[in-house]
Short mmCIF file of C-alpha atoms in Angstrom, two decimals:
data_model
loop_
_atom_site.label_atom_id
_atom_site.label_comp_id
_atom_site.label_asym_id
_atom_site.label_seq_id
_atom_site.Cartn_x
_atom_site.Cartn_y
_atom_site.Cartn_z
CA UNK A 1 134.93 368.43 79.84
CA UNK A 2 135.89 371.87 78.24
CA UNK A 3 137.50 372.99 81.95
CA UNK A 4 139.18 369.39 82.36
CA UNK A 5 140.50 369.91 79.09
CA UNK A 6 141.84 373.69 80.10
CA UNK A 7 143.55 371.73 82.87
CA UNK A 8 145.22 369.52 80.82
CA UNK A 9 147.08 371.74 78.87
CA UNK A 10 148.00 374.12 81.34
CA UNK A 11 149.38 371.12 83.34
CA UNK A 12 151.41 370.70 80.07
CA UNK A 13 151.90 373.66 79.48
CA UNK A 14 154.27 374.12 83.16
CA UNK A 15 155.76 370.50 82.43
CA UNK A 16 157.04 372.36 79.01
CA UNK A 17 158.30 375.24 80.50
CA UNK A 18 160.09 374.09 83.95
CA UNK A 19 161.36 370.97 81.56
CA UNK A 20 165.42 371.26 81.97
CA UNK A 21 166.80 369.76 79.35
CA UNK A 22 167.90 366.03 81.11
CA UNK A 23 167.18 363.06 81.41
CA UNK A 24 167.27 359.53 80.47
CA UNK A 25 169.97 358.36 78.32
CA UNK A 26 173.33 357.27 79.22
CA UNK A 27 176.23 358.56 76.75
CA UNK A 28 179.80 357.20 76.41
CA UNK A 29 182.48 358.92 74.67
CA UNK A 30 186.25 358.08 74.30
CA UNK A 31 189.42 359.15 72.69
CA UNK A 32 193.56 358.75 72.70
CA UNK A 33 195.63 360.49 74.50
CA UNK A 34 199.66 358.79 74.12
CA UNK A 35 198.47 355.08 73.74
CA UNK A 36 195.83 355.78 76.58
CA UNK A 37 192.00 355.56 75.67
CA UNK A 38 190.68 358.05 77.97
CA UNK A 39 186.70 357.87 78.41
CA UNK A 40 183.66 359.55 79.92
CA UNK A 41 179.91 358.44 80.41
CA UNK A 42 177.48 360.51 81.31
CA UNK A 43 173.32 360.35 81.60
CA UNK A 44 172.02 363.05 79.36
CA UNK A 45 172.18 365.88 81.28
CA UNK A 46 175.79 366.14 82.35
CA UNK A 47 175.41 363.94 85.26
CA UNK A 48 178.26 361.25 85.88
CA UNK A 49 177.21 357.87 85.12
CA UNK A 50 179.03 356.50 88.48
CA UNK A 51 180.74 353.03 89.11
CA UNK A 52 179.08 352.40 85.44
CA UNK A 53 180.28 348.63 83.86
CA UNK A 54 182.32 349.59 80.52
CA UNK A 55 183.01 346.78 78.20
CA UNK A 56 186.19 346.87 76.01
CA UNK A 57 184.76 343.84 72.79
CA UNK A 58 186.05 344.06 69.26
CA UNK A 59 183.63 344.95 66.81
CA UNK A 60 183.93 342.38 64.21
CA UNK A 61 183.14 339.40 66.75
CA UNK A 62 182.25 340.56 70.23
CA UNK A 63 184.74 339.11 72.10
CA UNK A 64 185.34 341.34 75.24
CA UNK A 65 189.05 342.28 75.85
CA UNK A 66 188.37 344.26 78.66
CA UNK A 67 186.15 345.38 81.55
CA UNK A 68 186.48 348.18 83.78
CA UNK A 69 184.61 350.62 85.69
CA UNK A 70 184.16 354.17 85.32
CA UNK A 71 184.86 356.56 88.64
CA UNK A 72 182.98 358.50 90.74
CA UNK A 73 183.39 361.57 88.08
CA UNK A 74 182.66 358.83 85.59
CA UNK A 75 185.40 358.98 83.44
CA UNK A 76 187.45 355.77 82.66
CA UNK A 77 191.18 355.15 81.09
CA UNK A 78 192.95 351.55 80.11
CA UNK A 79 196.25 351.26 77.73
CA UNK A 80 194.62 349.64 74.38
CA UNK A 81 195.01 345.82 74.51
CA UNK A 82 197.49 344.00 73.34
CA UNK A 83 195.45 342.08 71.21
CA UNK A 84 193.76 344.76 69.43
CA UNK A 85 196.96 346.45 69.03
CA UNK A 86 198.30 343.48 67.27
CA UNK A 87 195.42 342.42 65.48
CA UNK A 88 193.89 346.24 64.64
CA UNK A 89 190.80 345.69 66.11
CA UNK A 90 188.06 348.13 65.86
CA UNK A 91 186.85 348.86 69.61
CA UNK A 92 183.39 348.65 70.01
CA UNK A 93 182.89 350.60 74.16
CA UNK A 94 179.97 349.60 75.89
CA UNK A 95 179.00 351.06 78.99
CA UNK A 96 175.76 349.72 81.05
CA UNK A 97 174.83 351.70 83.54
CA UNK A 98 172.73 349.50 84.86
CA UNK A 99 168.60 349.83 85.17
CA UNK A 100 169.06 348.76 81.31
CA UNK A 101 171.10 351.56 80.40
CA UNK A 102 173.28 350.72 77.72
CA UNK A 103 175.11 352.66 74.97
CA UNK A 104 178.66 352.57 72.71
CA UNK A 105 180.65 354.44 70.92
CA UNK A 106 182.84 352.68 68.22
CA UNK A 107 186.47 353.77 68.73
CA UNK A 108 188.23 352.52 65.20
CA UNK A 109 192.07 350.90 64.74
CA UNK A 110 192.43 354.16 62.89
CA UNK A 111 191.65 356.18 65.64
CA UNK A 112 193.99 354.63 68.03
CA UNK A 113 197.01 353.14 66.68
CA UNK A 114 199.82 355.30 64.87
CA UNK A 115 200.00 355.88 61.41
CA UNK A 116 201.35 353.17 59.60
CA UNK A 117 205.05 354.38 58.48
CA UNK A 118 205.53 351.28 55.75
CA UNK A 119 204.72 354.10 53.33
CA UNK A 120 207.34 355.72 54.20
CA UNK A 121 210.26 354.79 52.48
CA UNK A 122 207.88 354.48 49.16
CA UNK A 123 207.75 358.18 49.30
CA UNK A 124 211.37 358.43 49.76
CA UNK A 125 211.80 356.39 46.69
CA UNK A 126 209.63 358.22 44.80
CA UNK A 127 210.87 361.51 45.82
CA UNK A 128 214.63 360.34 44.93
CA UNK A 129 213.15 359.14 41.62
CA UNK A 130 211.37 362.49 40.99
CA UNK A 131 214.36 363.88 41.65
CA UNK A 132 216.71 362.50 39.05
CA UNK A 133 213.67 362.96 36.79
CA UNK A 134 213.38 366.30 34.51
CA UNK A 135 210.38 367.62 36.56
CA UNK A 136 212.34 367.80 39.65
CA UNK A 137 215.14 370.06 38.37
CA UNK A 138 212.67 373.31 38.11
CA UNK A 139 212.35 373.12 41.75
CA UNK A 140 214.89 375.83 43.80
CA UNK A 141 218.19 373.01 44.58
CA UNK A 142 218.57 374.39 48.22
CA UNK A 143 215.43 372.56 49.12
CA UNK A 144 216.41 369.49 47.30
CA UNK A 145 219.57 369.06 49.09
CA UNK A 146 218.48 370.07 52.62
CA UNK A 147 218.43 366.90 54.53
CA UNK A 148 215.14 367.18 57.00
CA UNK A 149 216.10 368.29 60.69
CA UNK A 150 214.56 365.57 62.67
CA UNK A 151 214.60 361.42 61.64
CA UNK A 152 211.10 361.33 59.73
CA UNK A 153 209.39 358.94 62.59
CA UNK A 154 210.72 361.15 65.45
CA UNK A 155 209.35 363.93 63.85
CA UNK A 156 205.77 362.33 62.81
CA UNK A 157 205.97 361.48 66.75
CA UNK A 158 206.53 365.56 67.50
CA UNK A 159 203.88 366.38 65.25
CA UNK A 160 201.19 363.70 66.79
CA UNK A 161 201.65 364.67 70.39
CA UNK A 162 201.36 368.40 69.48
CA UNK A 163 198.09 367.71 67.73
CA UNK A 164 196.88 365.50 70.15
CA UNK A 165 197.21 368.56 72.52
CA UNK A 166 195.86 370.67 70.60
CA UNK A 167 192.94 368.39 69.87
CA UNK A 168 192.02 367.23 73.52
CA UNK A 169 189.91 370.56 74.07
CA UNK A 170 187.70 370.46 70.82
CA UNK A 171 187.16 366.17 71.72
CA UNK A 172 185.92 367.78 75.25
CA UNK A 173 183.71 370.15 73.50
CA UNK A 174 182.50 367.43 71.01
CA UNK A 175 181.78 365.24 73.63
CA UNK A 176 179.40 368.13 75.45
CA UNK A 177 177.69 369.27 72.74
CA UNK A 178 176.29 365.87 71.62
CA UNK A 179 175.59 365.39 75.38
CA UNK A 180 173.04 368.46 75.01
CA UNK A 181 169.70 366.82 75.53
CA UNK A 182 166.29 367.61 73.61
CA UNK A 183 165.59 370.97 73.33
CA UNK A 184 162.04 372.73 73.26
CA UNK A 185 161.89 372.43 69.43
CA UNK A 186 162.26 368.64 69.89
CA UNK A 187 159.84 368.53 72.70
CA UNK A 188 157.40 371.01 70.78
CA UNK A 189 157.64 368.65 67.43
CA UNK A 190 156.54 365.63 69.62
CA UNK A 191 153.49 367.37 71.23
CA UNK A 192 152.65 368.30 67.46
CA UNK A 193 152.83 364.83 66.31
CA UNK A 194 150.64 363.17 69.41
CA UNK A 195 147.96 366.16 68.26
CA UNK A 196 148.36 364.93 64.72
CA UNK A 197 147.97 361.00 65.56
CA UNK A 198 144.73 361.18 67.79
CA UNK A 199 143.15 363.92 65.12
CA UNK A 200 143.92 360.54 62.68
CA UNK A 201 142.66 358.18 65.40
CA UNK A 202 139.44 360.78 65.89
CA UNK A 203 138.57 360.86 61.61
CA UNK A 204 139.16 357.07 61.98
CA UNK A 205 136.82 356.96 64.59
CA UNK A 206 134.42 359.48 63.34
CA UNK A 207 134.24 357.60 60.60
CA UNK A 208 133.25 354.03 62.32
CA UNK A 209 130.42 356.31 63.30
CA UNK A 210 128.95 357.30 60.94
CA UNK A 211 128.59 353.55 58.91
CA UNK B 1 162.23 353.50 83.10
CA UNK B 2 162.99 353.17 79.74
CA UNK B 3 165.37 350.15 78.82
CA UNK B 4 167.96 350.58 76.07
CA UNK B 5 168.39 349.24 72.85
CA UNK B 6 170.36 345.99 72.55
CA UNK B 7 170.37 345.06 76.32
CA UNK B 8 167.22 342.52 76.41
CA UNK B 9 166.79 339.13 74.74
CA UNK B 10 164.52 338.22 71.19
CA UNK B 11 161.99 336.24 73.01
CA UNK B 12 161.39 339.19 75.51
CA UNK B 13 161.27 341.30 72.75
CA UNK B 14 159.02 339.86 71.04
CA UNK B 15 156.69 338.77 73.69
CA UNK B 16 156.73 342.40 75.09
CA UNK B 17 155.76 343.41 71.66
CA UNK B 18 152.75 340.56 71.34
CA UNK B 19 151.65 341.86 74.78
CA UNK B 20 151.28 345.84 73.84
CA UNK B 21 149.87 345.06 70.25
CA UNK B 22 147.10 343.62 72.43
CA UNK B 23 146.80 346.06 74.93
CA UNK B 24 146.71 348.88 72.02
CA UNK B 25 143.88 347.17 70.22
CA UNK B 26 141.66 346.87 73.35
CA UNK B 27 142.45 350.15 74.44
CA UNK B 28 141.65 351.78 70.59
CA UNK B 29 138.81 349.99 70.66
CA UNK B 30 137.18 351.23 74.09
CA UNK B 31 138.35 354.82 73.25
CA UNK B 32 135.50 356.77 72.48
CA UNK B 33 134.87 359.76 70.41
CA UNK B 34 134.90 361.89 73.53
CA UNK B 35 137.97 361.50 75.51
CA UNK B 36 140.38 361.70 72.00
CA UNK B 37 140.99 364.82 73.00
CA UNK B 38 142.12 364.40 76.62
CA UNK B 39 144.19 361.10 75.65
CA UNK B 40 145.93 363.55 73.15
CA UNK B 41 146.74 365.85 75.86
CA UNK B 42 147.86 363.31 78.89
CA UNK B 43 149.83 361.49 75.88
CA UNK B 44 151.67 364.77 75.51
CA UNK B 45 152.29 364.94 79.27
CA UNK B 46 153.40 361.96 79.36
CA UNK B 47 155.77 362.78 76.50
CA UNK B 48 157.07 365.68 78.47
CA UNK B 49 157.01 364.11 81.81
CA UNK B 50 159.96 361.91 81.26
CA UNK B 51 162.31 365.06 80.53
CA UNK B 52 161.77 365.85 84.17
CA UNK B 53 164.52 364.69 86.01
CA UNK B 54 165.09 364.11 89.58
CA UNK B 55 168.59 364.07 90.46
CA UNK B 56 168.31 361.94 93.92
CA UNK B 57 169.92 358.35 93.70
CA UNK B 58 172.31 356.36 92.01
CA UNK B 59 170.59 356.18 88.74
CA UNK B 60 168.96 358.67 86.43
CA UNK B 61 165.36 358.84 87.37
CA UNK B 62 162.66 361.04 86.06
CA UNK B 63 158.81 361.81 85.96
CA UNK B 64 156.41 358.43 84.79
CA UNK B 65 152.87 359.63 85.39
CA UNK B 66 151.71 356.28 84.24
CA UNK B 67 150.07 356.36 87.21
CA UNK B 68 147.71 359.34 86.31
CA UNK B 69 147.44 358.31 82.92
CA UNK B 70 146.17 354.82 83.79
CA UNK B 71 143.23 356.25 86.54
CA UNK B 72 142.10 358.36 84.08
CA UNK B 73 142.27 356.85 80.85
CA UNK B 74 141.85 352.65 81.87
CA UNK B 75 142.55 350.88 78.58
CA UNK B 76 143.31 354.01 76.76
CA UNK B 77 146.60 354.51 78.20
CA UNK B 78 147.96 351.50 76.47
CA UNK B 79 147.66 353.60 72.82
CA UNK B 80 148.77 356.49 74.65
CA UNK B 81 152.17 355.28 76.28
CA UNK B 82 152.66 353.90 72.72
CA UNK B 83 152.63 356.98 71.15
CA UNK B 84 154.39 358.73 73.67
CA UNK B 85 157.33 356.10 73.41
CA UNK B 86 157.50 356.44 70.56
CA UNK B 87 158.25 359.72 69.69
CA UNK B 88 160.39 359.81 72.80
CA UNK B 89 162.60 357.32 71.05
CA UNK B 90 162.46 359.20 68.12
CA UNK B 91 163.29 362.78 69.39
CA UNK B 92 164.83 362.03 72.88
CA UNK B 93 166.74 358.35 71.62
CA UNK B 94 165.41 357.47 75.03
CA UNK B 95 164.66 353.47 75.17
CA UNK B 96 164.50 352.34 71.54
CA UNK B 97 162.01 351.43 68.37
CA UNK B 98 163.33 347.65 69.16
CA UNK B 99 162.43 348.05 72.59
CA UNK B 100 159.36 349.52 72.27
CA UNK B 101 156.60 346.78 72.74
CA UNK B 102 158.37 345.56 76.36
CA UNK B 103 158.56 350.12 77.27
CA UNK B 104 155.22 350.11 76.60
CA UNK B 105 153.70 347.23 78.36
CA UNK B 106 156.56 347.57 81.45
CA UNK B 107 154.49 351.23 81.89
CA UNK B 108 150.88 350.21 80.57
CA UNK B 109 149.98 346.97 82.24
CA UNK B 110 150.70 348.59 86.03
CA UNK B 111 148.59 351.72 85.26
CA UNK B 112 146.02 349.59 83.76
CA UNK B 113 146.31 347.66 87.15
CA UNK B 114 145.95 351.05 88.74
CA UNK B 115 142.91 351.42 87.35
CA UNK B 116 141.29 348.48 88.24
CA UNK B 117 142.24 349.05 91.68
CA UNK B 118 142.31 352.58 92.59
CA UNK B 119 138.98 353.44 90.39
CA UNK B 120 136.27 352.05 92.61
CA UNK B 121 138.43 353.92 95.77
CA UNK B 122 137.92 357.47 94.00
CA UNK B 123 133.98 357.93 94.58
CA UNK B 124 134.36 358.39 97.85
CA UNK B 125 135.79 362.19 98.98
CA UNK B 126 137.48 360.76 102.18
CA UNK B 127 139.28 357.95 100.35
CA UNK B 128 140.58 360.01 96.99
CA UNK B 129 143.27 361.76 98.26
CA UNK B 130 145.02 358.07 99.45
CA UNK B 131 143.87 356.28 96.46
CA UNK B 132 145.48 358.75 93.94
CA UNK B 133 148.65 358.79 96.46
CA UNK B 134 148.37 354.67 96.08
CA UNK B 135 147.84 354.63 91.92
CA UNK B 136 150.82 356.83 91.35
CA UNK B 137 152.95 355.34 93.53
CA UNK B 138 151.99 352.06 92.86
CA UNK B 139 151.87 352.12 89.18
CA UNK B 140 155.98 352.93 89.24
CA UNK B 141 156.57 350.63 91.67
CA UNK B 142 154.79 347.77 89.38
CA UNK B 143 156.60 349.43 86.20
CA UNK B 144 160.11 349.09 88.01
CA UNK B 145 159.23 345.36 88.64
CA UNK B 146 157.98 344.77 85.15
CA UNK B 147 161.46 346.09 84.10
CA UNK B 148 163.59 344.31 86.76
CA UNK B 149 161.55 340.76 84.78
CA UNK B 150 162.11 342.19 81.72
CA UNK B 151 166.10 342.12 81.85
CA UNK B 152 166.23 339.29 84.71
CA UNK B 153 164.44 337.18 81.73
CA UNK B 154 167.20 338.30 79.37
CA UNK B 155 169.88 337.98 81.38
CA UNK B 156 170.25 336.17 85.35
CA UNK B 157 169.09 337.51 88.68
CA UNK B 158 165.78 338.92 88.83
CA UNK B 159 165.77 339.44 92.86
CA UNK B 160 169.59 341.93 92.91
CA UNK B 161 167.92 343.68 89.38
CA UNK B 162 164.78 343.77 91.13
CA UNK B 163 166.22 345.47 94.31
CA UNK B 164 168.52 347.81 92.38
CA UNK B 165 165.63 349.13 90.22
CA UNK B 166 163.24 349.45 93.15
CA UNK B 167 165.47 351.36 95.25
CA UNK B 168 166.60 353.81 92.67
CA UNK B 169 162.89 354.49 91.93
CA UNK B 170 161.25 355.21 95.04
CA UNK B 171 161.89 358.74 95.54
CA UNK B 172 160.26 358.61 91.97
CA UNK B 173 157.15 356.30 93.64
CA UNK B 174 156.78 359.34 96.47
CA UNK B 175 156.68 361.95 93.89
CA UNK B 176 154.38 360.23 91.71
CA UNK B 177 152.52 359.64 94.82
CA UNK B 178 151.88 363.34 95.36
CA UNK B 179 151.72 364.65 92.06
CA UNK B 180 148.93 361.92 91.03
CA UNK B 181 147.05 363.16 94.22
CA UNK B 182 147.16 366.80 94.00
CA UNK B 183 145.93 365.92 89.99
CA UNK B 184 143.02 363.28 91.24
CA UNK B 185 141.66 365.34 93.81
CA UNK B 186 141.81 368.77 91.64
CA UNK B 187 140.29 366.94 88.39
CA UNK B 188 136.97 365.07 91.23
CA UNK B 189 136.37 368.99 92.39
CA UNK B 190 136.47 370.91 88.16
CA UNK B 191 135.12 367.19 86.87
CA UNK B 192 133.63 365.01 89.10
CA UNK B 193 132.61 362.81 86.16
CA UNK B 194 135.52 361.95 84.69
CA UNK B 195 136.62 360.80 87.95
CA UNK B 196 133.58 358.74 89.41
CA UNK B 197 132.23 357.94 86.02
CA UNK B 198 132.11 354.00 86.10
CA UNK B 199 133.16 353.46 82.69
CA UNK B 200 135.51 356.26 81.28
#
């Protein structure tokens, strides 16, 4: 019993060691790029989930607006509905991967749709009003009377694509590190935990016994 | 192997769930004093099996050993898979704390079957080698089926699932195969007992 038990853990003991950190989870991540919501599944591990069945459904009601496939390097792309541009939808992405693989990531109006520009004149207004007000004649005048360079929604435009370049990277590494699968601490905790629950099940037991 | 959260049906769920409460109390029940210890430790192989990943096939495939577990433990391995589920959903998110009860009884019930079948097989030298070979291999080829009924139940078309599943799991079933043999026949040689022993 002693030697089986010997066994045991140094059969557990390689399984720990020559464990790479994969397996058995499918991931799906997505973002915007210039009206585009650009997407990539993966299992846990950094392998493509291939030819993988993505579902485009609003959150609020699960009615699917879309369905698509991801590639062979499975990434995916559509232009955001009509519907869900018109109605703000929040985007719920499913992908199933088939084998009952199934996960989502939640994709918000927020995240994909421009920011509203109603407010815009508001601030104008206020700003003129500031203006005529006593506050705004301690600022310098030059900056007062400078009219802007660009038309305020061309140059909210300028400023989104240059952040959404900017931005793509850092989504890429986002996207990687929550791909990173369990690590030995993880796998370590769990071993401690089945030790802990059969020493309960062996006082339970001992217990029994002993009545 | 493990099925994701949200992808199977209530009644499934809940029948799944039914079916492994069952299996857990029979199998705490018939575990004696003795063999805590070594369900502890396959339970923890089995917990770190699964990370093992074979990157042949479509899908994404990995280490069961419900095969081994079953032989060895019978009834036992029903409280054992549970555990080991468990805390895989836990640290790993792999399957689900919904989808627990149908995990554990899509792995359980085959290696239980294993047991019944490959047990008697394993007294005799010239017949262990093939009989571990069979369990393992058999036990994930049951365990992909189980799975195939679970989501064919939930959703339509058990026989395409069914195929699918299969075929993405038997380089798995070979594996399996071999590692459960190599185990068997190394555990009859250091502890003959524990592998003739009528009642474990």
């Amino acid at each position: 019993m002693k030697q089986l038990s010997i066994f045991l853990s140094i059969l557990l003991l390689c399984l720990v060691i020559t464990t790479p950190v994969n397996a058995h989870k499918v991931n799906v991540f997505a973002y915007v790029e210039a009206g585009t919501i650009i997407g990539e599944t993966s299992f846990s591990g950094g392998r493509p989930a291939q030819n993988a069945e993505i579902l485009v459904q609003d959150r609020a009601t699960g009615a699917v607006l879309l369905q698509t496939r991801s590639d062979s390097q499975g990434t995916f792309s559509f232009s955001v509905p009509d519907r869900a541009r018109d109605e703000r939808l929040d985007l719920l992405i499913v992908v199933r991967a088939g084998e009952g693989h199934r996960n989502e990531w939640l994709l918000t109006a927020e995240d994909y749709l421009p920011v509203e520009t109603d407010t815009a004149p508001d601030d104008q207004s206020h700003a003129a009003s500031e203006r005529q007000s006593p506050v705004a004649i301690e600022l310098p005048p030059q900056q007062i009377a400078l009219p802007p360079p660009w038309p305020e929604d061309q140059l909210q435009q300028i400023i989104e694509t240059a952040v959404e370049k900017q931005v793509a990277p850092l989504k890429r590494l986002m996207l990687e590190t929550r791909q990173s699968g369990p690590g030995l601490r993880d796998i370590l905790g769990g071993i401690g935990y089945i030790v802990g629950i059969f020493g309960v099940i062996a006082l339970i037991k001992s217990q029994k016994g002993e009545k | 192997m493990h099925i994701s959260e949200g992808v199977l049906s209530a009644p499934v769920l809940i029948g799944g769930g039914v079916l492994t409460v069952i299996g857990t109390g029979i199998g705490l029940h018939r575990l004696d004093y003795d063999r805590i210890m070594n369900t502890a430790i396959l339970t923890s192989a089995f917990f770190v099996a699964s990370l093992v990943h074979v990157p042949i096939g479509p899908g994404s495939i990995h280490l069961v050993l419900n095969g081994l577990l079953g032989i060895i433990l019978g009834w036992a391995c029903f409280p054992a898979i549970l555990v080991a589920l468990l805390l895989q959903a836990v640290f790993f998110q792999f399957g689900g704390l919904l989808v627990l009860g149908v995990n554990t009884f899509n792995m359980a019930a085959p290696a239980l079957l294993c047991y019944y079948l490959v047990r008697p097989l394993l007294a005799r030298p010239k017949t262990r080698g093939v009989a571990g070979f069979a369990g393992g291999a058999l036990a994930i080829f049951l365990a992909a089926l189980c799975m195939a009924l679970s989501l064919a139940l939930s959703d339509s078309g058990f026989l395409a699932t069914a195929k699918l599943v299969v075929i993405a799991n038997l380089p798995i079933m070979l594996i399996e195969g071999i590692v459960t043999m190599f185990a068997i026949t190394f555990l009859a040689k250091v502890t003959p007992d524990l592998i003739t022993g009528s009642r474990p």
